PDB file of C-alpha atoms in Angstrom:
ATOM      1  CA  UNK P   1     133.390  98.827 154.575  1.00  0.00           C
ATOM      2  CA  UNK P   2     136.004  97.111 156.702  1.00  0.00           C
ATOM      3  CA  UNK P   3     134.609  95.667 159.909  1.00  0.00           C
ATOM      4  CA  UNK P   4     136.310  96.235 163.241  1.00  0.00           C
ATOM      5  CA  UNK P   5     137.680  93.248 165.120  1.00  0.00           C
ATOM      6  CA  UNK P   6     135.699  92.120 168.129  1.00  0.00           C
ATOM      7  CA  UNK P   7     136.797  93.504 171.467  1.00  0.00           C
ATOM      8  CA  UNK P   8     137.382  91.501 174.634  1.00  0.00           C
ATOM      9  CA  UNK P   9     134.008  92.753 175.826  1.00  0.00           C
ATOM     10  CA  UNK P  10     132.378  91.505 172.620  1.00  0.00           C
ATOM     11  CA  UNK P  11     133.880  88.068 173.120  1.00  0.00           C
ATOM     12  CA  UNK P  12     132.724  87.967 176.723  1.00  0.00           C
ATOM     13  CA  UNK P  13     129.207  88.861 175.591  1.00  0.00           C
ATOM     14  CA  UNK P  14     129.292  86.179 172.892  1.00  0.00           C
ATOM     15  CA  UNK P  15     130.593  83.582 175.339  1.00  0.00           C
ATOM     16  CA  UNK P  16     127.941  84.490 177.912  1.00  0.00           C
ATOM     17  CA  UNK P  17     125.127  84.232 175.367  1.00  0.00           C
ATOM     18  CA  UNK P  18     126.283  80.825 174.159  1.00  0.00           C
ATOM     19  CA  UNK P  19     126.625  79.651 177.756  1.00  0.00           C
ATOM     20  CA  UNK P  20     123.031  80.740 178.394  1.00  0.00           C
ATOM     21  CA  UNK P  21     121.916  78.456 175.563  1.00  0.00           C
ATOM     22  CA  UNK P  22     124.132  75.550 176.654  1.00  0.00           C
ATOM     23  CA  UNK P  23     121.215  73.638 178.262  1.00  0.00           C
ATOM     24  CA  UNK P  24     119.564  73.679 174.834  1.00  0.00           C
ATOM     25  CA  UNK P  25     122.595  72.184 173.121  1.00  0.00           C
ATOM     26  CA  UNK P  26     124.341  75.354 171.947  1.00  0.00           C
ATOM     27  CA  UNK P  27     128.055  75.356 171.226  1.00  0.00           C
ATOM     28  CA  UNK P  28     130.502  76.925 173.642  1.00  0.00           C
ATOM     29  CA  UNK P  29     132.781  79.645 172.305  1.00  0.00           C
ATOM     30  CA  UNK P  30     135.634  77.133 172.179  1.00  0.00           C
ATOM     31  CA  UNK P  31     133.599  74.714 170.071  1.00  0.00           C
ATOM     32  CA  UNK P  32     132.334  77.538 167.877  1.00  0.00           C
ATOM     33  CA  UNK P  33     135.916  78.619 167.210  1.00  0.00           C
ATOM     34  CA  UNK P  34     136.853  75.143 165.988  1.00  0.00           C
ATOM     35  CA  UNK P  35     133.634  74.906 163.979  1.00  0.00           C
ATOM     36  CA  UNK P  36     134.255  78.230 162.224  1.00  0.00           C
ATOM     37  CA  UNK P  37     137.901  77.347 161.593  1.00  0.00           C
ATOM     38  CA  UNK P  38     136.833  74.195 159.742  1.00  0.00           C
ATOM     39  CA  UNK P  39     134.240  76.033 157.670  1.00  0.00           C
ATOM     40  CA  UNK P  40     136.729  78.745 156.688  1.00  0.00           C
ATOM     41  CA  UNK P  41     139.544  76.286 155.935  1.00  0.00           C
ATOM     42  CA  UNK P  42     137.413  73.803 154.058  1.00  0.00           C
ATOM     43  CA  UNK P  43     136.462  73.158 150.467  1.00  0.00           C
ATOM     44  CA  UNK P  44     133.507  75.547 150.346  1.00  0.00           C
ATOM     45  CA  UNK P  45     132.902  78.365 152.780  1.00  0.00           C
ATOM     46  CA  UNK P  46     129.459  78.479 154.372  1.00  0.00           C
ATOM     47  CA  UNK P  47     127.985  81.655 155.848  1.00  0.00           C
ATOM     48  CA  UNK P  48     127.720  81.632 159.649  1.00  0.00           C
ATOM     49  CA  UNK P  49     124.036  82.615 159.553  1.00  0.00           C
ATOM     50  CA  UNK P  50     123.335  79.407 157.639  1.00  0.00           C
ATOM     51  CA  UNK P  51     124.741  77.453 160.581  1.00  0.00           C
ATOM     52  CA  UNK P  52     122.638  78.998 163.347  1.00  0.00           C
ATOM     53  CA  UNK P  53     120.691  75.768 164.038  1.00  0.00           C
ATOM     54  CA  UNK P  54     123.953  73.896 164.611  1.00  0.00           C
ATOM     55  CA  UNK P  55     125.400  76.716 166.714  1.00  0.00           C
ATOM     56  CA  UNK P  56     122.357  77.433 168.873  1.00  0.00           C
ATOM     57  CA  UNK P  57     120.847  73.972 169.225  1.00  0.00           C
ATOM     58  CA  UNK P  58     117.206  73.987 170.316  1.00  0.00           C
ATOM     59  CA  UNK P  59     117.493  77.689 171.180  1.00  0.00           C
ATOM     60  CA  UNK P  60     117.298  78.414 167.440  1.00  0.00           C
ATOM     61  CA  UNK P  61     113.602  77.486 167.473  1.00  0.00           C
ATOM     62  CA  UNK P  62     112.906  79.069 170.849  1.00  0.00           C
ATOM     63  CA  UNK P  63     110.897  82.265 170.432  1.00  0.00           C
ATOM     64  CA  UNK P  64     111.970  83.318 173.911  1.00  0.00           C
ATOM     65  CA  UNK P  65     115.706  82.914 173.296  1.00  0.00           C
ATOM     66  CA  UNK P  66     116.100  86.684 172.914  1.00  0.00           C
ATOM     67  CA  UNK P  67     114.120  89.399 174.621  1.00  0.00           C
ATOM     68  CA  UNK P  68     114.120  91.696 171.609  1.00  0.00           C
ATOM     69  CA  UNK P  69     114.927  91.558 167.879  1.00  0.00           C
ATOM     70  CA  UNK P  70     117.845  93.880 168.633  1.00  0.00           C
ATOM     71  CA  UNK P  71     119.331  91.316 171.014  1.00  0.00           C
ATOM     72  CA  UNK P  72     119.129  88.680 168.287  1.00  0.00           C
ATOM     73  CA  UNK P  73     120.761  91.059 165.808  1.00  0.00           C
ATOM     74  CA  UNK P  74     123.565  91.729 168.269  1.00  0.00           C
ATOM     75  CA  UNK P  75     124.183  88.000 168.702  1.00  0.00           C
ATOM     76  CA  UNK P  76     124.377  87.480 164.937  1.00  0.00           C
ATOM     77  CA  UNK P  77     126.705  90.487 164.691  1.00  0.00           C
ATOM     78  CA  UNK P  78     129.022  88.945 167.257  1.00  0.00           C
ATOM     79  CA  UNK P  79     128.983  85.594 165.464  1.00  0.00           C
ATOM     80  CA  UNK P  80     129.768  87.308 162.161  1.00  0.00           C
ATOM     81  CA  UNK P  81     132.494  89.340 163.826  1.00  0.00           C
ATOM     82  CA  UNK P  82     134.219  86.241 165.145  1.00  0.00           C
ATOM     83  CA  UNK P  83     133.863  84.613 161.736  1.00  0.00           C
ATOM     84  CA  UNK P  84     135.527  87.615 160.105  1.00  0.00           C
ATOM     85  CA  UNK P  85     138.298  87.696 162.704  1.00  0.00           C
ATOM     86  CA  UNK P  86     139.235  84.127 161.772  1.00  0.00           C
ATOM     87  CA  UNK P  87     138.791  84.757 158.047  1.00  0.00           C
ATOM     88  CA  UNK P  88     141.081  87.791 158.081  1.00  0.00           C
ATOM     89  CA  UNK P  89     143.717  85.886 160.043  1.00  0.00           C
ATOM     90  CA  UNK P  90     143.753  83.060 157.503  1.00  0.00           C
ATOM     91  CA  UNK P  91     143.588  85.292 154.435  1.00  0.00           C
ATOM     92  CA  UNK P  92     146.523  87.362 155.646  1.00  0.00           C
ATOM     93  CA  UNK P  93     148.623  84.308 156.420  1.00  0.00           C
ATOM     94  CA  UNK P  94     148.832  85.232 160.092  1.00  0.00           C
ATOM     95  CA  UNK P  95     149.230  82.640 162.811  1.00  0.00           C
ATOM     96  CA  UNK P  96     145.879  81.238 163.843  1.00  0.00           C
ATOM     97  CA  UNK P  97     145.403  81.086 167.606  1.00  0.00           C
ATOM     98  CA  UNK P  98     142.579  78.727 168.631  1.00  0.00           C
ATOM     99  CA  UNK P  99     140.222  79.778 171.403  1.00  0.00           C
ATOM    100  CA  UNK P 100     140.941  77.188 174.096  1.00  0.00           C
ATOM    101  CA  UNK P 101     139.189  77.425 177.446  1.00  0.00           C
ATOM    102  CA  UNK P 102     140.778  76.378 180.712  1.00  0.00           C
ATOM    103  CA  UNK P 103     139.107  73.894 183.045  1.00  0.00           C
ATOM    104  CA  UNK P 104     138.570  74.490 186.771  1.00  0.00           C
ATOM    105  CA  UNK P 105     142.217  73.563 187.373  1.00  0.00           C
ATOM    106  CA  UNK P 106     143.557  76.005 184.815  1.00  0.00           C
ATOM    107  CA  UNK P 107     144.373  73.249 182.325  1.00  0.00           C
ATOM    108  CA  UNK P 108     143.755  73.491 178.575  1.00  0.00           C
ATOM    109  CA  UNK P 109     142.644  70.315 176.819  1.00  0.00           C
ATOM    110  CA  UNK P 110     141.543  71.357 173.319  1.00  0.00           C
ATOM    111  CA  UNK P 111     139.113  68.464 172.877  1.00  0.00           C
ATOM    112  CA  UNK P 112     136.058  70.701 172.602  1.00  0.00           C
ATOM    113  CA  UNK P 113     137.761  72.898 170.000  1.00  0.00           C
ATOM    114  CA  UNK P 114     138.724  69.853 167.944  1.00  0.00           C
ATOM    115  CA  UNK P 115     135.212  68.428 168.243  1.00  0.00           C
ATOM    116  CA  UNK P 116     133.894  71.699 166.829  1.00  0.00           C
ATOM    117  CA  UNK P 117     136.350  71.451 163.930  1.00  0.00           C
ATOM    118  CA  UNK P 118     135.251  67.876 163.275  1.00  0.00           C
ATOM    119  CA  UNK P 119     131.596  68.943 163.331  1.00  0.00           C
ATOM    120  CA  UNK P 120     132.360  71.645 160.786  1.00  0.00           C
ATOM    121  CA  UNK P 121     133.961  69.057 158.526  1.00  0.00           C
ATOM    122  CA  UNK P 122     130.765  67.018 158.546  1.00  0.00           C
ATOM    123  CA  UNK P 123     128.896  69.741 156.643  1.00  0.00           C
ATOM    124  CA  UNK P 124     131.031  69.097 153.546  1.00  0.00           C
ATOM    125  CA  UNK P 125     132.110  65.559 154.404  1.00  0.00           C
ATOM    126  CA  UNK P 126     132.630  64.215 150.887  1.00  0.00           C
ATOM    127  CA  UNK P 127     134.740  67.172 149.761  1.00  0.00           C
ATOM    128  CA  UNK P 128     136.960  66.856 152.832  1.00  0.00           C
ATOM    129  CA  UNK P 129     137.862  63.442 151.449  1.00  0.00           C
ATOM    130  CA  UNK P 130     140.150  65.259 149.019  1.00  0.00           C
ATOM    131  CA  UNK P 131     142.367  66.162 151.958  1.00  0.00           C
ATOM    132  CA  UNK P 132     142.217  62.715 153.544  1.00  0.00           C
ATOM    133  CA  UNK P 133     143.291  61.200 150.223  1.00  0.00           C
ATOM    134  CA  UNK P 134     146.307  63.487 149.796  1.00  0.00           C
ATOM    135  CA  UNK P 135     149.320  61.771 151.356  1.00  0.00           C
ATOM    136  CA  UNK P 136     151.262  65.018 151.720  1.00  0.00           C
ATOM    137  CA  UNK P 137     148.458  67.172 153.139  1.00  0.00           C
ATOM    138  CA  UNK P 138     146.487  64.678 155.234  1.00  0.00           C
ATOM    139  CA  UNK P 139     148.936  64.640 158.201  1.00  0.00           C
ATOM    140  CA  UNK P 140     147.842  68.195 159.021  1.00  0.00           C
ATOM    141  CA  UNK P 141     144.579  66.734 160.277  1.00  0.00           C
ATOM    142  CA  UNK P 142     146.250  64.257 162.630  1.00  0.00           C
ATOM    143  CA  UNK P 143     146.541  66.399 165.791  1.00  0.00           C
ATOM    144  CA  UNK P 144     143.035  67.821 165.383  1.00  0.00           C
ATOM    145  CA  UNK P 145     141.451  64.410 164.857  1.00  0.00           C
ATOM    146  CA  UNK P 146     143.442  62.968 167.755  1.00  0.00           C
ATOM    147  CA  UNK P 147     142.030  65.605 170.104  1.00  0.00           C
ATOM    148  CA  UNK P 148     138.530  65.281 168.665  1.00  0.00           C
ATOM    149  CA  UNK P 149     138.425  61.527 169.256  1.00  0.00           C
ATOM    150  CA  UNK P 150     140.568  61.285 172.388  1.00  0.00           C
ATOM    151  CA  UNK P 151     137.566  60.492 174.592  1.00  0.00           C
ATOM    152  CA  UNK P 152     135.271  58.935 171.978  1.00  0.00           C
ATOM    153  CA  UNK P 153     132.699  56.491 173.450  1.00  0.00           C
ATOM    154  CA  UNK P 154     133.995  53.798 171.096  1.00  0.00           C
ATOM    155  CA  UNK P 155     137.497  52.829 172.318  1.00  0.00           C
ATOM    156  CA  UNK P 156     138.464  51.807 168.802  1.00  0.00           C
ATOM    157  CA  UNK P 157     138.026  55.415 167.669  1.00  0.00           C
ATOM    158  CA  UNK P 158     140.461  56.790 170.245  1.00  0.00           C
ATOM    159  CA  UNK P 159     144.079  57.528 169.280  1.00  0.00           C
ATOM    160  CA  UNK P 160     145.248  55.942 172.548  1.00  0.00           C
ATOM    161  CA  UNK P 161     143.095  53.443 174.418  1.00  0.00           C
ATOM    162  CA  UNK P 162     144.148  54.629 177.880  1.00  0.00           C
ATOM    163  CA  UNK P 163     144.437  58.311 177.014  1.00  0.00           C
ATOM    164  CA  UNK P 164     147.267  60.485 175.852  1.00  0.00           C
ATOM    165  CA  UNK P 165     150.133  61.650 178.021  1.00  0.00           C
ATOM    166  CA  UNK P 166     150.387  65.298 178.982  1.00  0.00           C
ATOM    167  CA  UNK P 167     153.351  65.615 176.639  1.00  0.00           C
ATOM    168  CA  UNK P 168     151.425  64.142 173.729  1.00  0.00           C
ATOM    169  CA  UNK P 169     148.480  66.459 174.294  1.00  0.00           C
ATOM    170  CA  UNK P 170     150.809  69.455 174.467  1.00  0.00           C
ATOM    171  CA  UNK P 171     152.270  68.419 171.133  1.00  0.00           C
ATOM    172  CA  UNK P 172     148.791  68.181 169.594  1.00  0.00           C
ATOM    173  CA  UNK P 173     147.789  71.570 170.975  1.00  0.00           C
ATOM    174  CA  UNK P 174     150.996  73.165 169.739  1.00  0.00           C
ATOM    175  CA  UNK P 175     150.319  71.797 166.236  1.00  0.00           C
ATOM    176  CA  UNK P 176     146.830  73.289 165.830  1.00  0.00           C
ATOM    177  CA  UNK P 177     148.004  76.626 164.437  1.00  0.00           C
ATOM    178  CA  UNK P 178     150.223  75.051 161.756  1.00  0.00           C
ATOM    179  CA  UNK P 179     147.567  72.443 160.960  1.00  0.00           C
ATOM    180  CA  UNK P 180     144.887  75.062 160.358  1.00  0.00           C
ATOM    181  CA  UNK P 181     147.244  77.059 158.137  1.00  0.00           C
ATOM    182  CA  UNK P 182     148.153  73.968 156.108  1.00  0.00           C
ATOM    183  CA  UNK P 183     144.538  72.876 155.675  1.00  0.00           C
ATOM    184  CA  UNK P 184     143.508  76.369 154.619  1.00  0.00           C
ATOM    185  CA  UNK P 185     146.358  76.520 152.102  1.00  0.00           C
ATOM    186  CA  UNK P 186     145.450  73.095 150.696  1.00  0.00           C
ATOM    187  CA  UNK P 187     141.861  73.965 149.878  1.00  0.00           C
ATOM    188  CA  UNK P 188     142.723  77.514 148.764  1.00  0.00           C
ATOM    189  CA  UNK P 189     145.162  76.075 146.223  1.00  0.00           C
ATOM    190  CA  UNK P 190     142.573  73.504 145.150  1.00  0.00           C
ATOM    191  CA  UNK P 191     140.000  76.233 144.509  1.00  0.00           C
ATOM    192  CA  UNK P 192     142.566  78.320 142.630  1.00  0.00           C
ATOM    193  CA  UNK P 193     143.503  75.355 140.426  1.00  0.00           C
ATOM    194  CA  UNK P 194     139.848  74.641 139.663  1.00  0.00           C
ATOM    195  CA  UNK P 195     139.182  78.278 138.812  1.00  0.00           C
ATOM    196  CA  UNK P 196     142.216  78.345 136.500  1.00  0.00           C
ATOM    197  CA  UNK P 197     141.080  75.156 134.768  1.00  0.00           C
ATOM    198  CA  UNK P 198     137.572  76.549 134.241  1.00  0.00           C
ATOM    199  CA  UNK P 199     138.989  79.789 132.860  1.00  0.00           C
ATOM    200  CA  UNK P 200     141.214  77.863 130.454  1.00  0.00           C
ATOM    201  CA  UNK P 201     138.233  75.868 129.177  1.00  0.00           C
ATOM    202  CA  UNK P 202     136.245  79.051 128.579  1.00  0.00           C
ATOM    203  CA  UNK P 203     139.108  80.529 126.562  1.00  0.00           C
ATOM    204  CA  UNK P 204     139.515  77.512 124.306  1.00  0.00           C
TER     205      UNK P 204
END
């Protein structure tokens, strides 16, 4: 049965729940969006329920995190709904729009989203090397990695030692949608090629 897309109210509820767990190391909705995007674009898709410890932080092991089993089920439903919203967007070839929160001044930075994407990559780190090693496809990662490491504690990991200009950050942010589409297409083609090769071997 086809699932309905999450409503604005659903997203507000999901954001509020994650914010409640923030002191325990839970992801924000912005970080979760980047995290899910990486998992859905990457070499092997992982179910969102398998990532609950990473998403919820210490709240995952907190018996008092939810008042009732129904509240926990609702949270998982919202997570799965957001996962499916992203999955359907990518599968249909529609433009991916990252969830980017504004700061207290109304500015969008995108660093948290990119950090979530980077964290998602870590779950299948070796297989992501296939993208890094492809000269034609690897540039798609550049804007995401630049945002993810813009404020890294190690200055040598930052794309610009003294920070990026507003224009440069705008360019990175504007590239996220195309980057996600390109990364998704790269790994989708890779999986299709592998499946075709396996089928050919079976038919020999």
